[in-house]
């Protein structure tokens, strides 16, 4: 069976854009492939330098995926930091990653560009963690022989770099030591709009968290920006982010019925928002309950991640042993 692998960076709390854009599609893939999903906690260290914040984000993401339905018996679910073989492989790969390749990484280039525009030294405030980010990510992937790596479009370059490093290493030893992974870009997944109509993103501060209380959820929905059309005016459902969000949570007949009410007029934005709240709260309530249960029992969460790490290390140690002997480090 083919292997699907992806990592999630524990920065910030999960929102419904992450739910529909990443979590749900990954859980679907896990039904078809052998899945390995992990929390890229050392990748997060580049940005999150506050210990309790990082700890909270790691637990929050882990609890979030489990609450959304990830079955740790079926998916190997672990923390990157619990698999030290990752860091050994990153060291090996560094010897096969040209600096020029890393210079061209979008995230690094953008940071340099921002510095230059500000009149600063190009490398001001840039740490080596950001620069070598693609090497660590390549190690995450190549360690587990992943065939497919589901990612957002912004991550495709990183997968290409992982391919590049794996090919250089294979070429050098004239052996297929590392499997060449492919990116699986979720182009068909719709962009979930945020409260202001732009893409929902934590960097825009326009998110609806997956696990807010019912009351907080209602309050957020009431803040969704609308146009000034009055109650009686017919409305175009396809023009409204309230309806775009509604569609994600409602079944087909419900969607059609509500679209007809938009078009007929007589329904104000307040009522449209109430309808949205109703379907959203109905889908999210059971997830929220499971999430709260995991968060109040961190030992249970940690035990699940430890068990996942054990399975992951079993695979990882084989890859690294094999490589050590192929490259001449094992005597
Ligand atoms: P953010 O933009 O909030 O920082 P991330 O970059 O951490 O989100 O995204 C994590 C995953 O969730 C990625 O796979 C990304 O494609 C997906 N995702 C994030 N926001 C959305 C959205 N508004 N619609 C669809 N998918 C999203
Ligand atoms: N860089 C990815 C992101 O920011 C997270 C990540 C780390 C990852 N290692 C990975 C994704 C390996 C896929 C495979 O979203």
Coordinates of C-alpha atoms and ligand atoms in Angstrom, one line a residue:
X1 CA 0.0 0.0 0.0
X2 CA 1.2 3.5 -0.8
X3 CA 2.4 5.7 2.1
X4 CA 0.9 9.1 2.7
X5 CA 2.7 11.5 5.1
X6 CA 2.2 15.0 6.2
X7 CA 3.3 17.4 9.0
X8 CA 1.4 20.1 10.7
X9 CA 3.2 23.0 12.4
X10 CA 2.0 23.7 15.9
X11 CA 1.6 27.5 15.6
X12 CA -1.7 29.0 16.8
X13 CA -5.0 27.3 17.2
X14 CA -6.9 25.3 14.5
X15 CA -9.6 27.1 12.6
X16 CA -12.2 25.9 10.2
X17 CA -10.0 26.7 7.2
X18 CA -7.6 24.2 8.5
X19 CA -10.4 21.7 9.1
X20 CA -11.8 21.8 5.6
X21 CA -8.5 22.6 3.9
X22 CA -6.2 20.1 5.6
X23 CA -7.6 17.9 8.3
X24 CA -10.7 16.5 6.6
X25 CA -8.9 15.7 3.3
X26 CA -6.0 14.1 5.2
X27 CA -8.4 11.9 7.2
X28 CA -10.0 10.8 3.9
X29 CA -6.6 9.9 2.5
X30 CA -5.9 7.8 5.6
X31 CA -8.7 5.5 4.5
X32 CA -7.0 4.7 1.3
X33 CA -3.3 4.8 2.1
X34 CA -1.0 3.9 4.9
X35 CA -0.9 7.2 6.7
X36 CA 1.8 8.8 8.8
X37 CA 0.8 12.2 10.3
X38 CA 3.0 14.2 12.6
X39 CA 3.3 17.4 14.5
X40 CA 6.3 19.3 13.2
X41 CA 7.2 20.8 16.6
X42 CA 10.9 21.6 15.8
X43 CA 9.7 23.5 12.7
X44 CA 7.6 25.6 15.0
X45 CA 10.5 26.5 17.2
X46 CA 11.7 28.9 14.4
X47 CA 8.7 31.0 15.2
X48 CA 7.4 30.1 18.6
X49 CA 10.1 30.9 21.2
X50 CA 7.9 30.9 24.3
X51 CA 7.9 27.5 26.0
X52 CA 4.3 27.4 27.4
X53 CA 3.0 28.7 24.1
X54 CA 4.7 26.0 22.2
X55 CA 3.6 23.3 24.7
X56 CA 0.0 24.5 24.4
X57 CA 0.1 24.6 20.6
X58 CA 1.5 21.1 20.4
X59 CA -1.2 19.7 22.7
X60 CA -3.9 21.8 21.0
X61 CA -3.0 20.5 17.5
X62 CA -2.7 16.9 18.7
X63 CA -6.1 17.1 20.5
X64 CA -7.6 18.8 17.5
X65 CA -6.7 16.1 15.0
X66 CA -7.8 13.4 17.3
X67 CA -11.1 15.2 18.0
X68 CA -11.6 15.5 14.3
X69 CA -11.5 11.8 13.9
X70 CA -7.9 10.7 13.5
X71 CA -7.7 7.1 14.6
X72 CA -4.3 6.5 16.2
X73 CA -4.7 2.8 15.7
X74 CA -4.9 3.3 12.0
X75 CA -2.7 6.3 11.4
X76 CA 0.9 6.6 12.9
X77 CA 0.5 9.9 14.7
X78 CA 3.5 11.3 16.5
X79 CA 5.7 14.3 17.3
X80 CA 8.7 15.0 15.1
X81 CA 10.8 15.7 18.2
X82 CA 10.1 12.1 19.5
X83 CA 11.9 10.7 16.4
X84 CA 15.5 11.6 16.8
X85 CA 16.4 9.8 13.6
X86 CA 14.9 12.8 11.8
X87 CA 17.8 14.9 13.0
X88 CA 20.4 12.4 12.0
X89 CA 18.9 12.1 8.5
X90 CA 18.8 16.0 8.3
X91 CA 22.5 16.0 9.0
X92 CA 23.1 13.4 6.3
X93 CA 20.9 15.3 3.8
X94 CA 22.7 18.6 4.6
X95 CA 25.7 17.1 2.9
X96 CA 23.6 16.7 -0.3
X97 CA 21.7 20.0 -0.2
X98 CA 23.5 22.7 -2.1
X99 CA 23.4 26.1 -0.5
X100 CA 22.3 27.6 -3.7
X101 CA 19.2 25.4 -3.6
X102 CA 18.3 26.7 -0.1
X103 CA 19.0 30.3 -1.1
X104 CA 16.1 29.9 -3.5
X105 CA 13.6 28.8 -0.9
X106 CA 10.5 31.1 -1.1
X107 CA 10.3 31.7 2.7
X108 CA 13.9 32.6 3.0
X109 CA 14.0 34.7 -0.1
X110 CA 10.9 36.7 1.1
X111 CA 12.5 37.3 4.5
X112 CA 15.7 38.6 2.8
X113 CA 13.6 40.8 0.4
X114 CA 11.7 42.3 3.3
X115 CA 15.0 43.2 5.0
X116 CA 16.4 44.8 1.9
X117 CA 13.3 46.9 1.3
X118 CA 13.7 48.1 4.9
X119 CA 17.3 49.1 4.2
X120 CA 18.6 46.4 6.6
X121 CA 21.3 43.8 6.1
X122 CA 19.7 41.0 4.0
X123 CA 20.1 38.4 6.7
X124 CA 19.0 40.6 9.6
X125 CA 17.0 38.6 12.1
X126 CA 17.1 35.4 10.0
X127 CA 18.1 32.3 11.9
X128 CA 19.6 29.1 10.5
X129 CA 16.4 27.3 11.4
X130 CA 14.6 29.2 8.7
X131 CA 17.4 28.7 6.2
X132 CA 17.7 25.0 6.7
X133 CA 13.9 24.5 7.1
X134 CA 13.7 22.6 3.8
X135 CA 16.4 20.1 4.9
X136 CA 14.6 19.2 8.1
X137 CA 11.3 18.9 6.1
X138 CA 13.1 16.6 3.6
X139 CA 14.2 14.4 6.5
X140 CA 10.7 14.2 7.8
X141 CA 9.5 12.9 4.5
X142 CA 12.4 10.7 3.3
X143 CA 12.8 9.0 6.7
X144 CA 9.4 7.2 6.2
X145 CA 9.5 6.4 2.5
X146 CA 6.5 8.6 1.8
X147 CA 5.0 8.2 -1.7
X148 CA 2.5 11.1 -1.3
X149 CA 2.8 14.3 0.7
X150 CA -0.5 16.3 0.8
X151 CA 0.3 20.0 1.2
X152 CA -1.0 23.4 0.4
X153 CA 0.4 25.0 -2.7
X154 CA 3.0 27.1 -0.7
X155 CA 4.7 23.9 0.3
X156 CA 5.3 22.4 -3.1
X157 CA 8.8 23.9 -3.5
X158 CA 9.8 22.1 -0.2
X159 CA 8.7 18.8 -1.7
X160 CA 10.7 19.5 -4.8
X161 CA 13.7 20.2 -2.7
X162 CA 13.3 16.9 -0.8
X163 CA 13.2 15.2 -4.2
X164 CA 16.4 17.0 -5.2
X165 CA 18.2 15.9 -2.0
X166 CA 17.0 12.3 -2.3
X167 CA 18.1 12.1 -6.0
X168 CA 21.6 13.6 -5.3
X169 CA 22.1 11.0 -2.5
X170 CA 20.8 8.1 -4.6
X171 CA 22.9 9.2 -7.5
X172 CA 26.1 9.5 -5.4
X173 CA 25.8 5.9 -4.1
X174 CA 24.3 4.5 -7.3
X175 CA 21.5 3.0 -5.4
X176 CA 17.8 3.8 -4.7
X177 CA 18.4 4.4 -1.0
X178 CA 15.6 7.0 -0.6
X179 CA 12.2 6.9 -2.2
X180 CA 11.3 10.0 -4.3
X181 CA 8.1 11.5 -2.9
X182 CA 5.4 13.4 -4.8
X183 CA 3.4 16.4 -3.6
X184 CA -0.3 16.0 -3.6
X185 CA -1.7 19.5 -3.9
X186 CA -5.3 20.0 -2.8
X187 CA -6.4 22.2 -5.6
X188 CA -9.9 20.9 -5.5
X189 CA -10.3 22.0 -1.9
X190 CA -12.2 25.3 -1.7
X191 CA -10.6 28.2 0.0
X192 CA -12.6 28.8 3.2
X193 CA -13.4 32.5 3.6
X194 CA -12.8 34.3 6.9
X195 CA -15.0 36.8 8.8
X196 CA -14.0 39.6 6.4
X197 CA -14.4 37.7 3.2
X198 CA -10.6 37.2 2.6
X199 CA -9.1 33.7 2.9
X200 CA -9.4 32.6 6.5
X201 CA -5.9 32.7 8.0
X202 CA -4.4 33.3 11.4
X203 CA -2.2 36.0 9.8
X204 CA -5.3 38.0 8.9
X205 CA -7.0 37.6 12.3
X206 CA -10.2 36.7 10.6
X207 CA -10.6 33.1 11.8
X208 CA -13.3 31.0 13.3
X209 CA -11.6 28.6 15.7
X210 CA -12.7 25.0 15.4
X211 CA -13.3 24.6 19.1
X212 CA -14.8 27.8 20.4
X213 CA -17.7 27.5 22.8
X214 CA -21.1 27.7 21.3
X215 CA -21.6 31.3 22.6
X216 CA -18.2 32.4 21.2
X217 CA -19.0 30.8 17.9
X218 CA -22.3 32.7 17.7
X219 CA -20.7 36.0 18.5
X220 CA -18.0 35.5 15.8
X221 CA -20.6 34.6 13.2
X222 CA -22.5 37.7 14.0
X223 CA -19.3 39.7 13.2
X224 CA -19.2 38.4 9.6
X225 CA -19.0 41.4 7.2
X226 CA -22.1 41.8 4.9
X227 CA -23.2 44.3 2.4
X228 CA -26.0 46.8 3.2
X229 CA -28.9 45.0 1.5
X230 CA -32.1 45.2 3.5
X231 CA -34.2 42.3 4.7
X232 CA -36.7 42.4 1.8
X233 CA -34.1 42.5 -1.0
X234 CA -33.3 39.3 -2.9
X235 CA -29.7 38.2 -2.2
X236 CA -27.2 36.3 -4.3
X237 CA -26.1 33.3 -2.2
X238 CA -23.0 32.9 -4.4
X239 CA -21.8 36.4 -3.5
X240 CA -21.9 35.9 0.3
X241 CA -19.3 34.3 2.5
X242 CA -22.1 33.4 4.9
X243 CA -23.5 31.1 2.3
X244 CA -20.1 29.8 1.3
X245 CA -19.5 28.8 4.9
X246 CA -23.0 27.4 5.2
X247 CA -22.4 25.1 2.2
X248 CA -19.5 23.5 4.0
X249 CA -21.7 22.4 6.9
X250 CA -25.1 21.7 5.3
X251 CA -26.3 18.8 3.3
X252 CA -27.4 19.3 -0.3
X253 CA -31.2 19.7 0.2
X254 CA -30.6 22.1 3.0
X255 CA -28.3 24.1 0.9
X256 CA -30.8 24.4 -2.0
X257 CA -33.6 25.4 0.3
X258 CA -31.6 28.1 1.9
X259 CA -30.2 29.4 -1.4
X260 CA -33.9 29.7 -2.6
X261 CA -34.7 31.8 0.5
X262 CA -31.7 34.1 -0.2
X263 CA -32.9 34.6 -3.8
X264 CA -36.5 35.2 -2.8
X265 CA -35.8 38.1 -0.5
X266 CA -37.4 38.5 2.9
X267 CA -34.5 37.0 4.8
X268 CA -32.1 39.5 6.4
X269 CA -28.4 38.9 7.1
X270 CA -29.1 38.4 10.7
X271 CA -31.3 35.4 10.0
X272 CA -28.8 34.1 7.4
X273 CA -26.2 34.2 10.2
X274 CA -28.5 32.3 12.6
X275 CA -28.9 29.6 10.0
X276 CA -25.2 29.4 9.6
X277 CA -24.7 29.2 13.4
X278 CA -27.2 26.4 13.6
X279 CA -25.5 24.0 11.1
X280 CA -22.0 25.0 12.2
X281 CA -22.7 24.4 15.9
X282 CA -24.3 21.1 15.2
X283 CA -21.3 19.8 13.3
X284 CA -18.7 21.2 15.7
X285 CA -20.3 20.5 19.0
X286 CA -19.3 16.8 19.2
X287 CA -15.7 17.7 18.0
X288 CA -15.5 20.4 20.7
X289 CA -16.6 17.9 23.4
X290 CA -13.9 15.4 22.3
X291 CA -11.3 18.2 22.1
X292 CA -12.1 19.4 25.6
X293 CA -11.9 15.9 26.9
X294 CA -8.4 15.4 25.4
X295 CA -7.2 18.8 26.6
X296 CA -8.3 18.0 30.2
X297 CA -6.4 14.7 30.1
X298 CA -3.0 15.6 28.8
X299 CA -1.6 12.2 30.1
X300 CA -4.0 10.4 27.7
X301 CA -2.9 12.7 24.8
X302 CA 0.8 12.2 25.6
X303 CA 0.3 8.4 25.8
X304 CA -1.2 8.3 22.3
X305 CA 1.7 10.4 20.9
X306 CA 4.2 8.2 22.7
X307 CA 2.7 5.1 21.2
X308 CA 2.8 6.7 17.8
X309 CA 6.4 7.7 18.2
X310 CA 7.3 4.1 19.1
X311 CA 5.9 2.9 15.8
X312 CA 7.5 5.7 13.9
X313 CA 10.9 5.1 15.4
X314 CA 10.7 1.5 14.4
X315 CA 10.5 2.5 10.8
X316 CA 12.9 5.5 11.1
X317 CA 15.6 3.5 12.7
X318 CA 15.6 1.0 9.9
X319 CA 16.0 3.8 7.3
X320 CA 18.9 5.4 9.2
X321 CA 20.7 2.1 9.8
X322 CA 20.5 1.2 6.2
X323 CA 21.8 4.7 5.2
X324 CA 24.6 4.6 7.7
X325 CA 25.9 1.4 6.3
X326 CA 25.5 2.6 2.7
X327 CA 27.4 5.9 3.2
X328 CA 30.2 4.4 5.3
X329 CA 29.4 5.7 8.7
X330 CA 28.6 2.3 10.1
X331 CA 32.0 0.6 10.2
Ligands
LIG1 P1 -2.9 29.9 8.3 O1 -3.2 30.5 7.0 O2 -4.1 30.2 9.2 O3 -1.6 30.3 8.9 P2 -1.7 27.4 7.9 O4 -0.8 28.0 6.9 O5 -1.1 27.0 9.2 O6 -2.9 28.4 8.1 O7 -2.4 26.2 7.2 C1 -2.4 24.8 7.6 C2 -3.2 24.0 6.5 O8 -4.5 24.5 6.4 C3 -2.6 24.2 5.1 O9 -2.7 22.9 4.5 C4 -3.5 25.1 4.4 O10 -3.6 24.8 3.0 C5 -4.9 24.8 5.1 N1 -5.7 26.1 5.2 C6 -5.4 27.2 5.9 N2 -6.3 28.1 5.8 C7 -7.2 27.7 4.8 C8 -8.4 28.2 4.2 N3 -8.9 29.4 4.5 N4 -9.1 27.4 3.3 C9 -8.6 26.2 3.0 N5 -7.5 25.6 3.5 C10 -6.8 26.4 4.4
LIG2 N1 6.3 23.0 6.3 C1 5.0 22.5 6.5 C2 4.0 23.7 6.7 O1 4.4 24.7 7.1 C3 4.9 21.6 7.7 C4 5.8 20.3 7.5 C5 6.9 20.0 8.2 C6 5.5 19.3 6.6 N2 7.4 18.9 7.8 C7 6.6 18.4 6.8 C8 4.5 19.0 5.7 C9 6.7 17.2 6.0 C10 4.6 17.8 4.9 C11 5.7 16.9 5.1 O2 2.8 23.5 6.6

